[in-house]
PDB file of C-alpha atoms and ligand atoms in Angstrom:
ATOM      1  CA  MET T   1     -20.680 -14.147   3.574  1.00 51.00           C
ATOM      2  CA  SER T   2     -18.357 -16.192   4.932  1.00 57.00           C
ATOM      3  CA  GLU T   3     -18.172 -14.847   8.267  1.00 66.00           C
ATOM      4  CA  ALA T   4     -21.061 -14.182  10.492  1.00 82.00           C
ATOM      5  CA  ALA T   5     -21.653 -10.262  10.566  1.00 92.00           C
ATOM      6  CA  THR T   6     -23.952  -8.473  13.220  1.00 97.00           C
ATOM      7  CA  HIS T   7     -26.024  -5.490  11.755  1.00 98.00           C
ATOM      8  CA  VAL T   8     -25.011  -2.333  13.479  1.00 97.00           C
ATOM      9  CA  ALA T   9     -26.582   0.391  11.435  1.00 97.00           C
ATOM     10  CA  SER T  10     -28.713   1.308   8.506  1.00 97.00           C
ATOM     11  CA  GLY T  11     -28.411   4.366   6.461  1.00 95.00           C
ATOM     12  CA  LYS T  12     -31.092   5.462   3.684  1.00 95.00           C
ATOM     13  CA  VAL T  13     -29.540   3.320   1.271  1.00 97.00           C
ATOM     14  CA  ARG T  14     -26.617   1.497   2.833  1.00 98.00           C
ATOM     15  CA  GLU T  15     -25.851  -1.122   5.816  1.00 98.00           C
ATOM     16  CA  LEU T  16     -23.036  -1.249   8.069  1.00 98.00           C
ATOM     17  CA  TYR T  17     -22.167  -4.882   9.728  1.00 98.00           C
ATOM     18  CA  ALA T  18     -19.278  -5.691  12.276  1.00 98.00           C
ATOM     19  CA  LEU T  19     -16.873  -8.480  11.218  1.00 98.00           C
ATOM     20  CA  ASP T  20     -15.009  -8.169  14.436  1.00 97.00           C
ATOM     21  CA  GLU T  21     -13.876  -5.710  17.053  1.00 97.00           C
ATOM     22  CA  GLU T  22     -11.439  -4.111  14.078  1.00 97.00           C
ATOM     23  CA  ARG T  23     -13.558  -4.210  11.200  1.00 98.00           C
ATOM     24  CA  LEU T  24     -16.692  -3.345   9.480  1.00 98.00           C
ATOM     25  CA  LEU T  25     -18.650  -3.919   6.319  1.00 98.00           C
ATOM     26  CA  LEU T  26     -20.131  -1.278   4.402  1.00 98.00           C
ATOM     27  CA  VAL T  27     -22.844  -2.650   1.863  1.00 98.00           C
ATOM     28  CA  ALA T  28     -24.126  -0.169  -0.655  1.00 98.00           C
ATOM     29  CA  SER T  29     -27.500  -1.072  -1.673  1.00 98.00           C
ATOM     30  CA  ASP T  30     -29.292  -0.089  -5.215  1.00 98.00           C
ATOM     31  CA  ARG T  31     -32.098   2.113  -2.904  1.00 98.00           C
ATOM     32  CA  ILE T  32     -32.206   5.333  -4.432  1.00 98.00           C
ATOM     33  CA  SER T  33     -33.428   8.508  -2.511  1.00 98.00           C
ATOM     34  CA  THR T  34     -35.158  11.728  -3.977  1.00 97.00           C
ATOM     35  CA  PHE T  35     -36.221  14.830  -1.758  1.00 95.00           C
ATOM     36  CA  ASP T  36     -35.052  13.041   1.193  1.00 94.00           C
ATOM     37  CA  VAL T  37     -37.724   9.848   0.695  1.00 97.00           C
ATOM     38  CA  VAL T  38     -36.205   6.467  -0.237  1.00 98.00           C
ATOM     39  CA  LEU T  39     -38.038   5.341  -3.407  1.00 98.00           C
ATOM     40  CA  PRO T  40     -39.918   1.575  -3.525  1.00 98.00           C
ATOM     41  CA  THR T  41     -37.903   1.078  -6.860  1.00 98.00           C
ATOM     42  CA  ASP T  42     -34.105  -0.046  -7.089  1.00 98.00           C
ATOM     43  CA  ILE T  43     -31.542   1.433  -9.483  1.00 98.00           C
ATOM     44  CA  PRO T  44     -29.788  -2.162 -10.721  1.00 98.00           C
ATOM     45  CA  ASP T  45     -26.158  -1.567  -9.710  1.00 98.00           C
ATOM     46  CA  LYS T  46     -26.060   1.563  -8.347  1.00 98.00           C
ATOM     47  CA  GLY T  47     -24.491   0.718  -5.004  1.00 98.00           C
ATOM     48  CA  ARG T  48     -21.743  -1.193  -7.365  1.00 98.00           C
ATOM     49  CA  VAL T  49     -21.261   2.059  -9.140  1.00 98.00           C
ATOM     50  CA  LEU T  50     -20.738   4.044  -5.926  1.00 98.00           C
ATOM     51  CA  THR T  51     -18.516   1.454  -4.098  1.00 98.00           C
ATOM     52  CA  GLY T  52     -16.436   1.158  -7.044  1.00 98.00           C
ATOM     53  CA  LEU T  53     -16.047   5.145  -7.302  1.00 98.00           C
ATOM     54  CA  SER T  54     -15.247   5.110  -3.330  1.00 98.00           C
ATOM     55  CA  ALA T  55     -12.489   2.729  -4.091  1.00 98.00           C
ATOM     56  CA  PHE T  56     -11.179   4.104  -7.134  1.00 98.00           C
ATOM     57  CA  TRP T  57     -10.669   7.416  -5.162  1.00 98.00           C
ATOM     58  CA  PHE T  58      -9.461   6.091  -2.026  1.00 98.00           C
ATOM     59  CA  ALA T  59      -6.588   4.161  -4.226  1.00 98.00           C
ATOM     60  CA  ARG T  60      -5.619   7.651  -5.551  1.00 98.00           C
ATOM     61  CA  THR T  61      -5.578   9.553  -2.514  1.00 98.00           C
ATOM     62  CA  THR T  62      -3.849   7.718  -0.046  1.00 98.00           C
ATOM     63  CA  GLU T  63      -1.144  10.386  -0.546  1.00 98.00           C
ATOM     64  CA  LEU T  64      -3.663  13.100   0.941  1.00 98.00           C
ATOM     65  CA  VAL T  65      -4.990  11.104   3.569  1.00 98.00           C
ATOM     66  CA  PRO T  66      -5.173   7.250   4.583  1.00 98.00           C
ATOM     67  CA  ASN T  67      -8.458   5.737   4.295  1.00 98.00           C
ATOM     68  CA  HIS T  68     -10.582   2.967   6.005  1.00 99.00           C
ATOM     69  CA  LEU T  69     -10.789   0.516   3.014  1.00 98.00           C
ATOM     70  CA  LEU T  70      -9.126  -2.888   3.601  1.00 98.00           C
ATOM     71  CA  GLN T  71     -10.634  -4.785   1.038  1.00 98.00           C
ATOM     72  CA  LEU T  72     -13.302  -4.666  -1.769  1.00 98.00           C
ATOM     73  CA  ARG T  73     -15.639  -7.762  -1.852  1.00 98.00           C
ATOM     74  CA  ALA T  74     -16.076  -9.528  -5.371  1.00 98.00           C
ATOM     75  CA  ASP T  75     -19.813  -8.482  -5.283  1.00 98.00           C
ATOM     76  CA  GLY T  76     -18.667  -4.904  -5.762  1.00 98.00           C
ATOM     77  CA  ARG T  77     -20.674  -3.723  -3.621  1.00 98.00           C
ATOM     78  CA  SER T  78     -19.093  -4.411  -0.086  1.00 98.00           C
ATOM     79  CA  MET T  79     -16.376  -2.982   1.494  1.00 98.00           C
ATOM     80  CA  GLU T  80     -14.332  -4.334   4.450  1.00 98.00           C
ATOM     81  CA  CYS T  81     -13.169  -1.472   6.705  1.00 98.00           C
ATOM     82  CA  ARG T  82     -11.111  -0.113   9.524  1.00 98.00           C
ATOM     83  CA  ARG T  83     -13.345   0.539  12.464  1.00 98.00           C
ATOM     84  CA  LEU T  84     -12.344   4.136  13.565  1.00 98.00           C
ATOM     85  CA  GLU T  85     -13.418   6.620  15.915  1.00 98.00           C
ATOM     86  CA  MET T  86     -15.714   8.569  13.881  1.00 98.00           C
ATOM     87  CA  LEU T  87     -15.533  12.508  14.194  1.00 98.00           C
ATOM     88  CA  PRO T  88     -18.851  14.021  15.410  1.00 97.00           C
ATOM     89  CA  ILE T  89     -18.744  16.353  12.129  1.00 98.00           C
ATOM     90  CA  GLU T  90     -19.696  15.864   8.578  1.00 97.00           C
ATOM     91  CA  CYS T  91     -16.623  17.518   6.504  1.00 98.00           C
ATOM     92  CA  VAL T  92     -18.458  19.518   3.778  1.00 98.00           C
ATOM     93  CA  VAL T  93     -16.286  21.151   0.943  1.00 98.00           C
ATOM     94  CA  ARG T  94     -18.407  23.476  -1.515  1.00 98.00           C
ATOM     95  CA  GLY T  95     -16.707  24.675  -4.436  1.00 98.00           C
ATOM     96  CA  TYR T  96     -20.070  26.239  -5.726  1.00 98.00           C
ATOM     97  CA  LEU T  97     -23.009  28.064  -3.903  1.00 98.00           C
ATOM     98  CA  THR T  98     -25.919  25.634  -3.920  1.00 98.00           C
ATOM     99  CA  GLY T  99     -28.361  23.499  -1.734  1.00 97.00           C
ATOM    100  CA  SER T 100     -28.311  24.748   2.123  1.00 97.00           C
ATOM    101  CA  GLY T 101     -25.096  27.029   1.194  1.00 98.00           C
ATOM    102  CA  TRP T 102     -26.978  29.133  -1.027  1.00 98.00           C
ATOM    103  CA  LYS T 103     -29.933  29.141   1.273  1.00 97.00           C
ATOM    104  CA  ASP T 104     -27.802  30.583   4.291  1.00 97.00           C
ATOM    105  CA  TYR T 105     -26.177  32.935   1.974  1.00 98.00           C
ATOM    106  CA  VAL T 106     -29.434  34.681   0.907  1.00 98.00           C
ATOM    107  CA  ALA T 107     -30.684  34.515   4.720  1.00 98.00           C
ATOM    108  CA  THR T 108     -27.244  36.152   6.404  1.00 97.00           C
ATOM    109  CA  GLY T 109     -24.413  36.733   3.429  1.00 98.00           C
ATOM    110  CA  GLU T 110     -22.373  33.882   5.196  1.00 98.00           C
ATOM    111  CA  VAL T 111     -21.876  30.360   4.929  1.00 97.00           C
ATOM    112  CA  CYS T 112     -20.620  28.425   8.069  1.00 97.00           C
ATOM    113  CA  GLY T 113     -19.289  31.647   9.364  1.00 96.00           C
ATOM    114  CA  HIS T 114     -17.503  32.325   5.881  1.00 97.00           C
ATOM    115  CA  ARG T 115     -18.499  35.771   4.874  1.00 98.00           C
ATOM    116  CA  LEU T 116     -18.817  35.723   1.047  1.00 98.00           C
ATOM    117  CA  ALA T 117     -18.973  38.500  -1.550  1.00 98.00           C
ATOM    118  CA  GLU T 118     -22.437  40.393  -1.663  1.00 98.00           C
ATOM    119  CA  GLY T 119     -24.346  40.007  -5.253  1.00 98.00           C
ATOM    120  CA  LEU T 120     -23.175  36.234  -5.457  1.00 98.00           C
ATOM    121  CA  VAL T 121     -25.824  34.002  -7.612  1.00 98.00           C
ATOM    122  CA  GLU T 122     -26.951  30.729  -7.300  1.00 98.00           C
ATOM    123  CA  SER T 123     -24.754  27.839  -8.447  1.00 98.00           C
ATOM    124  CA  GLN T 124     -21.926  30.366  -8.860  1.00 98.00           C
ATOM    125  CA  GLN T 125     -18.598  29.109  -8.510  1.00 98.00           C
ATOM    126  CA  LEU T 126     -16.883  30.719  -5.172  1.00 98.00           C
ATOM    127  CA  PRO T 127     -13.438  32.050  -5.635  1.00 98.00           C
ATOM    128  CA  GLU T 128     -12.014  29.316  -3.435  1.00 98.00           C
ATOM    129  CA  PRO T 129     -13.382  25.979  -2.126  1.00 98.00           C
ATOM    130  CA  ILE T 130     -14.561  26.663   1.808  1.00 98.00           C
ATOM    131  CA  PHE T 131     -15.183  24.257   4.510  1.00 98.00           C
ATOM    132  CA  THR T 132     -18.448  24.385   5.795  1.00 98.00           C
ATOM    133  CA  PRO T 133     -18.899  21.684   8.745  1.00 98.00           C
ATOM    134  CA  ALA T 134     -22.184  20.087   9.561  1.00 98.00           C
ATOM    135  CA  THR T 135     -23.388  18.127  12.617  1.00 96.00           C
ATOM    136  CA  LYS T 136     -24.587  14.593  12.388  1.00 90.00           C
ATOM    137  CA  ALA T 137     -28.232  14.643  12.597  1.00 80.00           C
ATOM    138  CA  HIS T 138     -29.709  11.437  13.828  1.00 72.00           C
ATOM    139  CA  THR T 139     -33.151  12.307  12.611  1.00 71.00           C
ATOM    140  CA  GLY T 140     -33.797  14.621   9.912  1.00 72.00           C
ATOM    141  CA  HIS T 141     -31.692  17.198   8.358  1.00 84.00           C
ATOM    142  CA  ASP T 142     -27.695  17.843   9.079  1.00 90.00           C
ATOM    143  CA  GLU T 143     -26.938  21.191  10.283  1.00 94.00           C
ATOM    144  CA  ASN T 144     -24.600  23.488   8.929  1.00 97.00           C
ATOM    145  CA  ILE T 145     -22.336  24.854  12.059  1.00 97.00           C
ATOM    146  CA  THR T 146     -19.629  27.540  12.255  1.00 96.00           C
ATOM    147  CA  ARG T 147     -15.906  27.006  12.597  1.00 95.00           C
ATOM    148  CA  GLU T 148     -16.000  28.008  15.689  1.00 96.00           C
ATOM    149  CA  GLN T 149     -18.623  25.397  16.751  1.00 97.00           C
ATOM    150  CA  ALA T 150     -16.976  22.599  14.909  1.00 97.00           C
ATOM    151  CA  SER T 151     -13.757  23.724  16.597  1.00 97.00           C
ATOM    152  CA  GLU T 152     -15.148  23.420  20.122  1.00 97.00           C
ATOM    153  CA  LEU T 153     -16.616  19.749  19.106  1.00 97.00           C
ATOM    154  CA  VAL T 154     -13.492  17.988  18.052  1.00 98.00           C
ATOM    155  CA  GLY T 155     -10.791  20.529  19.301  1.00 98.00           C
ATOM    156  CA  ALA T 156      -8.764  23.129  17.416  1.00 98.00           C
ATOM    157  CA  ASP T 157      -6.132  20.731  16.097  1.00 98.00           C
ATOM    158  CA  LEU T 158      -8.247  18.053  14.600  1.00 98.00           C
ATOM    159  CA  PHE T 159     -10.576  20.997  13.402  1.00 98.00           C
ATOM    160  CA  ALA T 160      -7.779  22.257  11.378  1.00 98.00           C
ATOM    161  CA  GLU T 161      -6.300  18.947  10.019  1.00 98.00           C
ATOM    162  CA  ALA T 162      -9.789  17.759   8.813  1.00 98.00           C
ATOM    163  CA  GLU T 163     -10.564  21.360   6.989  1.00 98.00           C
ATOM    164  CA  ARG T 164      -6.895  21.025   5.358  1.00 98.00           C
ATOM    165  CA  ILE T 165      -7.482  17.128   4.572  1.00 98.00           C
ATOM    166  CA  ALA T 166     -11.160  17.723   3.229  1.00 98.00           C
ATOM    167  CA  LEU T 167     -10.076  20.677   1.009  1.00 99.00           C
ATOM    168  CA  ALA T 168      -6.640  18.906  -0.345  1.00 98.00           C
ATOM    169  CA  LEU T 169      -9.505  15.881  -1.459  1.00 99.00           C
ATOM    170  CA  TYR T 170     -12.303  18.107  -2.614  1.00 99.00           C
ATOM    171  CA  ARG T 171      -9.798  20.285  -4.566  1.00 98.00           C
ATOM    172  CA  TYR T 172      -8.380  16.659  -6.384  1.00 98.00           C
ATOM    173  CA  GLY T 173     -11.571  15.468  -6.835  1.00 98.00           C
ATOM    174  CA  ALA T 174     -12.892  18.617  -8.745  1.00 98.00           C
ATOM    175  CA  GLU T 175      -9.835  18.952 -10.717  1.00 98.00           C
ATOM    176  CA  TRP T 176     -10.064  15.409 -11.924  1.00 98.00           C
ATOM    177  CA  ALA T 177     -13.774  15.649 -12.824  1.00 98.00           C
ATOM    178  CA  ALA T 178     -13.461  19.067 -14.441  1.00 98.00           C
ATOM    179  CA  THR T 179     -11.201  16.958 -17.040  1.00 98.00           C
ATOM    180  CA  ARG T 180     -14.157  14.660 -17.433  1.00 98.00           C
ATOM    181  CA  GLY T 181     -16.644  17.162 -18.256  1.00 98.00           C
ATOM    182  CA  ILE T 182     -18.269  16.942 -14.270  1.00 98.00           C
ATOM    183  CA  ILE T 183     -18.524  19.821 -11.947  1.00 98.00           C
ATOM    184  CA  LEU T 184     -18.280  18.446  -8.514  1.00 98.00           C
ATOM    185  CA  ALA T 185     -20.032  21.426  -6.617  1.00 98.00           C
ATOM    186  CA  ASP T 186     -19.816  20.194  -3.335  1.00 98.00           C
ATOM    187  CA  THR T 187     -18.800  17.062  -1.322  1.00 98.00           C
ATOM    188  CA  LYS T 188     -18.973  15.251   2.249  1.00 98.00           C
ATOM    189  CA  PHE T 189     -16.234  13.520   3.711  1.00 98.00           C
ATOM    190  CA  GLU T 190     -16.531  11.520   7.155  1.00 98.00           C
ATOM    191  CA  LEU T 191     -12.973  11.385   9.020  1.00 98.00           C
ATOM    192  CA  GLY T 192     -12.401   9.396  11.801  1.00 98.00           C
ATOM    193  CA  LEU T 193      -9.264   8.444  14.398  1.00 98.00           C
ATOM    194  CA  ASP T 194      -7.356   5.135  14.217  1.00 98.00           C
ATOM    195  CA  PRO T 195      -6.098   3.534  17.289  1.00 98.00           C
ATOM    196  CA  GLU T 196      -2.743   5.678  16.686  1.00 98.00           C
ATOM    197  CA  GLY T 197      -4.554   9.067  16.925  1.00 97.00           C
ATOM    198  CA  THR T 198      -4.197   9.467  12.850  1.00 98.00           C
ATOM    199  CA  LEU T 199      -6.879  10.961  10.987  1.00 98.00           C
ATOM    200  CA  VAL T 200      -8.380   8.291   8.571  1.00 99.00           C
ATOM    201  CA  LEU T 201     -10.883   8.862   5.388  1.00 99.00           C
ATOM    202  CA  GLY T 202     -14.143   6.842   6.147  1.00 98.00           C
ATOM    203  CA  ASP T 203     -17.396   6.260   4.616  1.00 98.00           C
ATOM    204  CA  GLU T 204     -17.861   6.493   0.736  1.00 98.00           C
ATOM    205  CA  ALA T 205     -15.931   9.585  -0.884  1.00 98.00           C
ATOM    206  CA  LEU T 206     -16.551  11.593  -3.860  1.00 98.00           C
ATOM    207  CA  THR T 207     -19.551   9.803  -4.874  1.00 98.00           C
ATOM    208  CA  PRO T 208     -22.996  11.097  -6.247  1.00 98.00           C
ATOM    209  CA  ASP T 209     -24.829  10.361  -3.084  1.00 98.00           C
ATOM    210  CA  SER T 210     -22.042  12.110  -0.806  1.00 98.00           C
ATOM    211  CA  SER T 211     -21.704  14.700  -3.414  1.00 98.00           C
ATOM    212  CA  ARG T 212     -23.359  17.284  -5.971  1.00 98.00           C
ATOM    213  CA  PHE T 213     -22.367  16.300  -9.662  1.00 98.00           C
ATOM    214  CA  TRP T 214     -23.279  18.544 -12.338  1.00 98.00           C
ATOM    215  CA  PRO T 215     -22.881  17.987 -16.249  1.00 98.00           C
ATOM    216  CA  ALA T 216     -20.160  20.753 -16.968  1.00 98.00           C
ATOM    217  CA  ASP T 217     -22.066  20.778 -20.269  1.00 97.00           C
ATOM    218  CA  GLY T 218     -24.775  23.469 -19.992  1.00 93.00           C
ATOM    219  CA  TYR T 219     -23.583  24.876 -16.437  1.00 98.00           C
ATOM    220  CA  GLU T 220     -25.084  28.367 -16.209  1.00 98.00           C
ATOM    221  CA  ALA T 221     -24.799  30.205 -12.834  1.00 98.00           C
ATOM    222  CA  GLY T 222     -27.728  31.899 -11.875  1.00 98.00           C
ATOM    223  CA  ARG T 223     -30.063  29.016 -11.719  1.00 98.00           C
ATOM    224  CA  GLY T 224     -30.426  25.411  -9.985  1.00 98.00           C
ATOM    225  CA  GLN T 225     -28.455  22.953 -11.928  1.00 98.00           C
ATOM    226  CA  PRO T 226     -29.746  19.504 -13.142  1.00 98.00           C
ATOM    227  CA  SER T 227     -28.003  16.493 -11.173  1.00 98.00           C
ATOM    228  CA  PHE T 228     -25.887  14.255 -13.240  1.00 97.00           C
ATOM    229  CA  ASP T 229     -27.421  11.184 -11.954  1.00 97.00           C
ATOM    230  CA  LYS T 230     -30.488  11.897 -10.411  1.00 98.00           C
ATOM    231  CA  GLN T 231     -32.479  14.608 -12.823  1.00 98.00           C
ATOM    232  CA  PHE T 232     -34.749  11.697 -14.349  1.00 98.00           C
ATOM    233  CA  VAL T 233     -36.048  10.613 -11.158  1.00 98.00           C
ATOM    234  CA  ARG T 234     -36.755  14.266 -10.021  1.00 98.00           C
ATOM    235  CA  ASP T 235     -38.517  15.064 -13.070  1.00 98.00           C
ATOM    236  CA  TYR T 236     -40.465  11.894 -13.124  1.00 98.00           C
ATOM    237  CA  CYS T 237     -41.211  12.774  -9.332  1.00 98.00           C
ATOM    238  CA  GLU T 238     -42.170  16.177 -10.206  1.00 96.00           C
ATOM    239  CA  SER T 239     -44.337  15.243 -13.353  1.00 97.00           C
ATOM    240  CA  LEU T 240     -46.643  13.349 -10.981  1.00 96.00           C
ATOM    241  CA  GLY T 241     -47.250  16.261  -8.438  1.00 94.00           C
ATOM    242  CA  TRP T 242     -46.068  13.875  -5.721  1.00 97.00           C
ATOM    243  CA  GLY T 243     -46.101  15.535  -2.371  1.00 95.00           C
ATOM    244  CA  LYS T 244     -42.347  14.617  -1.412  1.00 95.00           C
ATOM    245  CA  THR T 245     -43.518  12.982   1.789  1.00 96.00           C
ATOM    246  CA  ALA T 246     -43.068   9.063   2.085  1.00 96.00           C
ATOM    247  CA  PRO T 247     -44.140   6.899   0.692  1.00 97.00           C
ATOM    248  CA  GLY T 248     -42.611   7.683  -2.718  1.00 97.00           C
ATOM    249  CA  PRO T 249     -43.681   6.593  -6.054  1.00 98.00           C
ATOM    250  CA  GLU T 250     -42.685   3.423  -8.014  1.00 98.00           C
ATOM    251  CA  LEU T 251     -40.716   4.423 -11.046  1.00 98.00           C
ATOM    252  CA  PRO T 252     -41.273   3.222 -14.666  1.00 98.00           C
ATOM    253  CA  ASP T 253     -38.675   1.202 -16.490  1.00 98.00           C
ATOM    254  CA  ASP T 254     -37.506   3.803 -18.749  1.00 98.00           C
ATOM    255  CA  VAL T 255     -36.851   6.434 -15.679  1.00 98.00           C
ATOM    256  CA  VAL T 256     -34.901   3.128 -14.175  1.00 98.00           C
ATOM    257  CA  ALA T 257     -33.065   2.552 -17.112  1.00 98.00           C
ATOM    258  CA  GLY T 258     -31.744   6.105 -17.735  1.00 98.00           C
ATOM    259  CA  THR T 259     -30.981   6.429 -14.246  1.00 98.00           C
ATOM    260  CA  ARG T 260     -29.004   3.657 -14.122  1.00 98.00           C
ATOM    261  CA  ALA T 261     -27.238   4.718 -17.319  1.00 98.00           C
ATOM    262  CA  ARG T 262     -26.301   7.900 -15.607  1.00 98.00           C
ATOM    263  CA  TYR T 263     -24.842   6.207 -12.852  1.00 98.00           C
ATOM    264  CA  VAL T 264     -22.924   4.092 -14.921  1.00 98.00           C
ATOM    265  CA  GLU T 265     -21.888   6.878 -17.019  1.00 98.00           C
ATOM    266  CA  ALA T 266     -20.563   8.600 -14.091  1.00 98.00           C
ATOM    267  CA  PHE T 267     -18.279   5.654 -13.246  1.00 98.00           C
ATOM    268  CA  GLU T 268     -17.091   5.135 -16.822  1.00 98.00           C
ATOM    269  CA  ARG T 269     -16.149   8.914 -17.063  1.00 98.00           C
ATOM    270  CA  LEU T 270     -14.559   9.252 -13.778  1.00 98.00           C
ATOM    271  CA  THR T 271     -12.450   6.157 -13.512  1.00 98.00           C
ATOM    272  CA  GLY T 272     -12.024   5.681 -17.273  1.00 98.00           C
ATOM    273  CA  ILE T 273     -12.897   2.000 -16.718  1.00 98.00           C
ATOM    274  CA  ALA T 274     -15.596   0.144 -18.457  1.00 98.00           C
ATOM    275  CA  PHE T 275     -18.006  -0.941 -15.973  1.00 98.00           C
ATOM    276  CA  ASP T 276     -18.540  -4.361 -16.912  1.00 98.00           C
ATOM    277  CA  ASP T 277     -14.936  -4.729 -16.365  1.00 98.00           C
ATOM    278  CA  TYR T 278     -15.443  -3.213 -12.695  1.00 98.00           C
ATOM    279  CA  LEU T 279     -18.573  -6.187 -12.712  1.00 98.00           C
ATOM    280  CA  ALA T 280     -16.046  -8.911 -13.887  1.00 98.00           C
ATOM    281  CA  ASP T 281     -13.040  -7.820 -11.110  1.00 98.00           C
ATOM    282  CA  PRO T 282     -13.947  -4.916  -8.678  1.00 98.00           C
ATOM    283  CA  GLU T 283     -10.085  -4.648  -7.965  1.00 98.00           C
ATOM    284  CA  VAL T 284      -9.675  -2.877 -11.313  1.00 98.00           C
ATOM    285  CA  VAL T 285     -10.369   0.309  -9.765  1.00 98.00           C
ATOM    286  CA  SER T 286      -7.775   0.248  -7.201  1.00 96.00           C
ATOM    287  CA  ARG T 287      -4.901  -0.613  -9.552  1.00 92.00           C
TER     288      ARG T 287
HETATM  289  C1  LIG F   1     -19.326   4.357  10.467  1.00 64.33           C
HETATM  290  N1  LIG F   1     -21.195   5.413   9.773  1.00 64.33           N
HETATM  291  C2  LIG F   1     -22.320   5.911   8.949  1.00 64.33           C
HETATM  292  C3  LIG F   1     -22.513   4.185   6.989  1.00 64.33           C
HETATM  293  C4  LIG F   1     -24.592   3.145   7.904  1.00 64.33           C
HETATM  294  C5  LIG F   1     -24.023   4.008   8.828  1.00 64.33           C
HETATM  295  N2  LIG F   1     -15.081   3.047   9.212  1.00 64.33           N
HETATM  296  C6  LIG F   1     -15.751   3.390  10.184  1.00 64.33           C
HETATM  297  N3  LIG F   1     -15.640   3.120  11.733  1.00 64.33           N
HETATM  298  C7  LIG F   1     -16.502   3.200  12.506  1.00 64.33           C
HETATM  299  N4  LIG F   1     -17.801   3.865  12.412  1.00 64.33           N
HETATM  300  C8  LIG F   1     -18.120   3.940  11.062  1.00 64.33           C
HETATM  301  C9  LIG F   1     -17.201   3.812   9.841  1.00 64.33           C
HETATM  302  C10 LIG F   1     -17.470   3.782   8.457  1.00 64.33           C
HETATM  303  N5  LIG F   1     -17.540   4.083   7.524  1.00 64.33           N
HETATM  304  C11 LIG F   1     -19.903   5.057   9.431  1.00 64.33           C
HETATM  305  N6  LIG F   1     -21.686   4.933  11.080  1.00 64.33           N
HETATM  306  C12 LIG F   1     -20.388   4.369  11.659  1.00 64.33           C
HETATM  307  C13 LIG F   1     -22.897   4.717   8.198  1.00 64.33           C
HETATM  308  C14 LIG F   1     -23.196   3.499   6.169  1.00 64.33           C
HETATM  309  C15 LIG F   1     -24.256   2.683   6.654  1.00 64.33           C
HETATM  310  F1  LIG F   1     -25.881   2.537   8.489  1.00 64.33           F
END
């Protein structure tokens, strides 16, 4: 790194550094997590796929919302970003009934205060995408909250604006992905305020780590769907009878290679850009 950077935070698979008062460096590693455990084996280039996809979406959604990306670094895995005042909520949008949304629906008939029709089945497409905010849990899992609770946390005006932005981003990404054979089941955005008080899209966006990507091919409501990117890892872990608590198992070479290929395939299908071209010059995704 050409400038001294202070480490400020670690995510499960990413690191955050401060470059100066106004700028952060977000670095995506090749680590992979499954069943909430980070595995000891890296997936080569996974961090570059995620960073390239985020930069691709950032470049295409500036009309919907400004974003924090200042500069993509030549390593393809690091983004220099504007430092924002992050909202204390996760902006989740669901187009399909899965994960904690499905669990909450089965238990209560509602998801984050949205009452849904009776008789919906797992993985079913919702009649309209819904905004389902969650709190940022520093340990363990984000917790779904109602619209009222989210509105109290950020204020009614910011809540309404965050919902509008998140739904617009989801619709854009889901429509784009659908024409490339990928279902964007749900996704999570992080929004923050810039010094002028404008809402800005931060973090990563519309990546396989912040979203559920399903192959459109073979989609069928009424059961869980395979993950576009992580299914080989999940199947391998299930085959071991691993108890899904740390430490996770090492992955064999064929599972690593197959998983890397799925990440690269997601990148190439969604961007229409050869991944080797991205490695040669990451700026190709921003043009
Ligand atoms: C910010 N995170 C989560 C991500 C981690 C932690 N532009 C921004 N301004 C201020 N804060 C953040 C961002 C962004 N993005 C993001 N925490 C703070 C996070 C990656 C690694 F350790």
